[in-house]
Tab-separated table of C-alpha atoms in Angstrom:
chain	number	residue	atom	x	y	z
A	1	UNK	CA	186.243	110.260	119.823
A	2	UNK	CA	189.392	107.990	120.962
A	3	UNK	CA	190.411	106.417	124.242
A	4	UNK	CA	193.861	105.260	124.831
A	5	UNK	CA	194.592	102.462	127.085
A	6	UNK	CA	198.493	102.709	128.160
A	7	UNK	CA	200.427	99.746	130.480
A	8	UNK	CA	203.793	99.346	131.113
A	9	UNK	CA	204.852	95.544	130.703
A	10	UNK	CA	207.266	93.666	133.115
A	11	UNK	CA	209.529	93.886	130.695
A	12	UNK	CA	209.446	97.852	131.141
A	13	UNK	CA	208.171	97.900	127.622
A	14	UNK	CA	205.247	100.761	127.273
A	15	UNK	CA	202.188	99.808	125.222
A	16	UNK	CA	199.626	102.666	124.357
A	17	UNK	CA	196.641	101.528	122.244
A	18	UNK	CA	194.860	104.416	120.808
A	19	UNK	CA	191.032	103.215	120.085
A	20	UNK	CA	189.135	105.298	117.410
A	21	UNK	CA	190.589	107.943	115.303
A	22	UNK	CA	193.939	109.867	115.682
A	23	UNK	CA	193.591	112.633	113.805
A	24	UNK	CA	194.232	116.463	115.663
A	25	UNK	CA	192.237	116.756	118.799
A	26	UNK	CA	193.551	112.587	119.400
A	27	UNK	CA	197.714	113.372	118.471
A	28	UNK	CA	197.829	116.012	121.179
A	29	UNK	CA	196.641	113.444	123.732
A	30	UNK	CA	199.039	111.231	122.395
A	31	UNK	CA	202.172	113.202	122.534
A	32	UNK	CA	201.197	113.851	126.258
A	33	UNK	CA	201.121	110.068	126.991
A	34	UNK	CA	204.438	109.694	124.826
A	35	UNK	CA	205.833	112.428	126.775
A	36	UNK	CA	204.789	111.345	129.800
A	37	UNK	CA	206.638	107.625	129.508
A	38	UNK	CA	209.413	108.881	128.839
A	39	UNK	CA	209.381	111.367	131.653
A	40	UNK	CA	209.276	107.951	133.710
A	41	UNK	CA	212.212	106.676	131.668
A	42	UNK	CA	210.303	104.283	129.813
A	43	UNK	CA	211.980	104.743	126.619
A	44	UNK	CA	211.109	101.585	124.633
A	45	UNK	CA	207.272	102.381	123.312
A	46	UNK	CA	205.003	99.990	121.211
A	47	UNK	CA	201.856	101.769	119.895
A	48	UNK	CA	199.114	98.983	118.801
A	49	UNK	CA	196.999	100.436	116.166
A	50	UNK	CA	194.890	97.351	116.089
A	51	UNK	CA	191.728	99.577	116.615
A	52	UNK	CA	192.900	102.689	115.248
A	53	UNK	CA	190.192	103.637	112.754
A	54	UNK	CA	191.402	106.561	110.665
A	55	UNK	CA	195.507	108.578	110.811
A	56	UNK	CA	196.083	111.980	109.860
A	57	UNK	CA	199.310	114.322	109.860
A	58	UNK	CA	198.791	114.990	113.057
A	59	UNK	CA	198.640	111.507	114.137
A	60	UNK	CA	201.768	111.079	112.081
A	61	UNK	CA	203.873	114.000	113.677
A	62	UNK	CA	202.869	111.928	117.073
A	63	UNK	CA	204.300	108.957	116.287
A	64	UNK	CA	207.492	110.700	114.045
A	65	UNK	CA	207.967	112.928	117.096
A	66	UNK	CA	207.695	110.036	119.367
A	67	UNK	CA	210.198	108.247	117.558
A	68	UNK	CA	213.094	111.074	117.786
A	69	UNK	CA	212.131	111.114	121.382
A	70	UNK	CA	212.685	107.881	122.725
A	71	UNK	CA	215.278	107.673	120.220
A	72	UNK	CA	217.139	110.490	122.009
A	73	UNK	CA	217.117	108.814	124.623
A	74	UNK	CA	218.669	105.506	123.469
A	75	UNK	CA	215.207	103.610	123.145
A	76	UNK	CA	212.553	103.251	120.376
A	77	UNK	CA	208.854	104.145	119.393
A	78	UNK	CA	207.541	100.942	117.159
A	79	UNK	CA	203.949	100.575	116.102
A	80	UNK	CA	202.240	96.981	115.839
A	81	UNK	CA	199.158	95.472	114.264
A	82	UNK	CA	198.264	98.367	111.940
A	83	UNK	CA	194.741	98.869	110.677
A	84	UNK	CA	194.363	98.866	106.772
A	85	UNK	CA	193.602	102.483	106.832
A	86	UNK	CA	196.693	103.129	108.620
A	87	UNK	CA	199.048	101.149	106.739
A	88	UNK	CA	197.217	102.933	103.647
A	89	UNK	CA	198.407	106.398	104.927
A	90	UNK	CA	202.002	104.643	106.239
A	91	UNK	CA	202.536	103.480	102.381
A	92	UNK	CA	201.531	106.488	100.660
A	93	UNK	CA	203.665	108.533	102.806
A	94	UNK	CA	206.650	106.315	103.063
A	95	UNK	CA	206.930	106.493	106.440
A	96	UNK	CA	206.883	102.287	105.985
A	97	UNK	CA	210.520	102.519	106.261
A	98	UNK	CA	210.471	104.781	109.386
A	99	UNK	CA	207.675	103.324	111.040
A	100	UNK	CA	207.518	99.421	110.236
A	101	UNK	CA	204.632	97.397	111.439
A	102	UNK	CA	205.135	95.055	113.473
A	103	UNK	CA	202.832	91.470	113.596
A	104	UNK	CA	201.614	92.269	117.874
A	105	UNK	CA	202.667	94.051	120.406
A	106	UNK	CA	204.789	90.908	122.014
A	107	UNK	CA	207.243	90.773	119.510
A	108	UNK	CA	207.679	93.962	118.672
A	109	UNK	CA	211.134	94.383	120.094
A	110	UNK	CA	212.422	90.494	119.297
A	111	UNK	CA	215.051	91.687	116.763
Protein backbone atom coordinates (compact mmCIF):
# COMPACT_ATOMS: atom_id res chain seq x y z
CA UNK A 1 0.00 0.00 0.00
CA UNK A 2 1.30 3.78 -0.64
CA UNK A 3 -0.19 7.19 0.04
CA UNK A 4 1.09 10.21 -1.62
CA UNK A 5 0.94 13.50 -0.02
CA UNK A 6 1.29 16.32 -2.91
CA UNK A 7 1.57 20.46 -2.06
CA UNK A 8 2.42 23.05 -4.17
CA UNK A 9 5.00 25.50 -2.42
CA UNK A 10 4.83 29.39 -2.65
CA UNK A 11 7.42 29.18 -4.71
CA UNK A 12 5.07 27.24 -7.28
CA UNK A 13 7.41 24.37 -6.77
CA UNK A 14 5.27 20.87 -6.61
CA UNK A 15 6.34 18.35 -3.96
CA UNK A 16 4.73 14.76 -4.12
CA UNK A 17 5.96 12.36 -1.41
CA UNK A 18 5.06 8.88 -2.22
CA UNK A 19 4.93 6.83 1.30
CA UNK A 20 5.38 2.98 0.98
CA UNK A 21 6.24 1.16 -2.10
CA UNK A 22 6.12 2.33 -5.80
CA UNK A 23 6.13 -0.50 -7.62
CA UNK A 24 2.96 -1.10 -10.47
CA UNK A 25 -0.37 -0.58 -8.87
CA UNK A 26 1.67 2.82 -6.94
CA UNK A 27 3.45 4.32 -10.61
CA UNK A 28 0.01 4.55 -12.18
CA UNK A 29 -1.15 6.76 -9.30
CA UNK A 30 1.83 8.59 -9.70
CA UNK A 31 1.81 9.47 -13.30
CA UNK A 32 -1.81 10.74 -12.62
CA UNK A 33 -0.54 13.19 -9.93
CA UNK A 34 2.50 14.08 -12.33
CA UNK A 35 0.06 14.58 -14.98
CA UNK A 36 -2.17 16.34 -13.15
CA UNK A 37 0.55 19.29 -12.02
CA UNK A 38 1.40 19.85 -14.96
CA UNK A 39 -2.09 20.15 -16.31
CA UNK A 40 -2.06 23.17 -13.70
CA UNK A 41 1.20 24.39 -15.20
CA UNK A 42 3.22 23.46 -12.40
CA UNK A 43 6.11 22.31 -14.28
CA UNK A 44 8.97 22.33 -11.73
CA UNK A 45 8.31 18.84 -9.62
CA UNK A 46 10.41 17.54 -6.58
CA UNK A 47 9.50 13.93 -5.63
CA UNK A 48 10.82 13.17 -1.87
CA UNK A 49 11.48 9.56 -1.60
CA UNK A 50 12.35 9.94 2.01
CA UNK A 51 9.74 7.16 2.87
CA UNK A 52 9.69 5.35 -0.24
CA UNK A 53 10.28 1.75 0.82
CA UNK A 54 10.90 -0.36 -2.26
CA UNK A 55 11.19 1.07 -6.60
CA UNK A 56 10.45 -1.00 -9.43
CA UNK A 57 10.38 -0.36 -13.36
CA UNK A 58 7.33 0.86 -13.08
CA UNK A 59 8.15 3.31 -10.50
CA UNK A 60 11.07 4.18 -12.72
CA UNK A 61 9.06 4.79 -16.05
CA UNK A 62 7.04 7.33 -13.55
CA UNK A 63 9.63 9.33 -12.67
CA UNK A 64 11.64 8.95 -16.42
CA UNK A 65 8.26 9.83 -17.93
CA UNK A 66 7.80 12.59 -15.53
CA UNK A 67 10.98 13.97 -16.35
CA UNK A 68 10.38 14.29 -20.34
CA UNK A 69 7.17 15.83 -19.27
CA UNK A 70 7.89 18.71 -17.34
CA UNK A 71 10.88 18.88 -19.37
CA UNK A 72 8.69 19.51 -22.43
CA UNK A 73 7.43 21.96 -21.00
CA UNK A 74 10.52 24.00 -20.02
CA UNK A 75 10.55 22.78 -16.25
CA UNK A 76 12.03 19.76 -14.38
CA UNK A 77 11.10 16.49 -12.39
CA UNK A 78 14.03 16.13 -9.52
CA UNK A 79 13.83 13.57 -6.77
CA UNK A 80 15.24 14.35 -3.12
CA UNK A 81 16.20 12.41 -0.03
CA UNK A 82 16.31 8.93 -1.59
CA UNK A 83 15.86 5.81 0.50
CA UNK A 84 18.85 3.27 0.35
CA UNK A 85 16.74 0.89 -1.53
CA UNK A 86 16.05 3.44 -4.02
CA UNK A 87 19.34 4.79 -4.61
CA UNK A 88 20.29 0.90 -4.82
CA UNK A 89 17.95 0.48 -7.89
CA UNK A 90 19.01 4.35 -9.18
CA UNK A 91 22.84 3.01 -9.20
CA UNK A 92 22.38 -0.24 -10.69
CA UNK A 93 20.38 1.19 -13.40
CA UNK A 94 22.29 4.32 -14.04
CA UNK A 95 19.61 6.39 -14.00
CA UNK A 96 22.05 8.38 -11.17
CA UNK A 97 22.95 10.58 -13.95
CA UNK A 98 19.32 11.17 -15.10
CA UNK A 99 17.77 11.28 -11.89
CA UNK A 100 20.30 12.84 -9.23
CA UNK A 101 19.36 12.94 -5.63
CA UNK A 102 19.08 15.72 -4.19
CA UNK A 103 19.98 16.37 -0.07
CA UNK A 104 15.75 17.75 0.75
CA UNK A 105 13.20 18.91 -0.95
CA UNK A 106 14.21 22.83 -0.19
CA UNK A 107 17.11 22.88 -2.17
CA UNK A 108 16.34 20.90 -4.73
CA UNK A 109 16.18 23.57 -7.38
CA UNK A 110 19.19 25.98 -5.78
CA UNK A 111 21.51 25.39 -8.78
Amino acid sequence: MIEFAVETTDGGIGVVRPQGRLNMVAARKLKEILADLVGRDVTRIVVDLGETSFLDSSGLGALIGGVKTTRQKGGDLRIARPTEAVTTVLELTNLTRVLRARDSVETAFDD
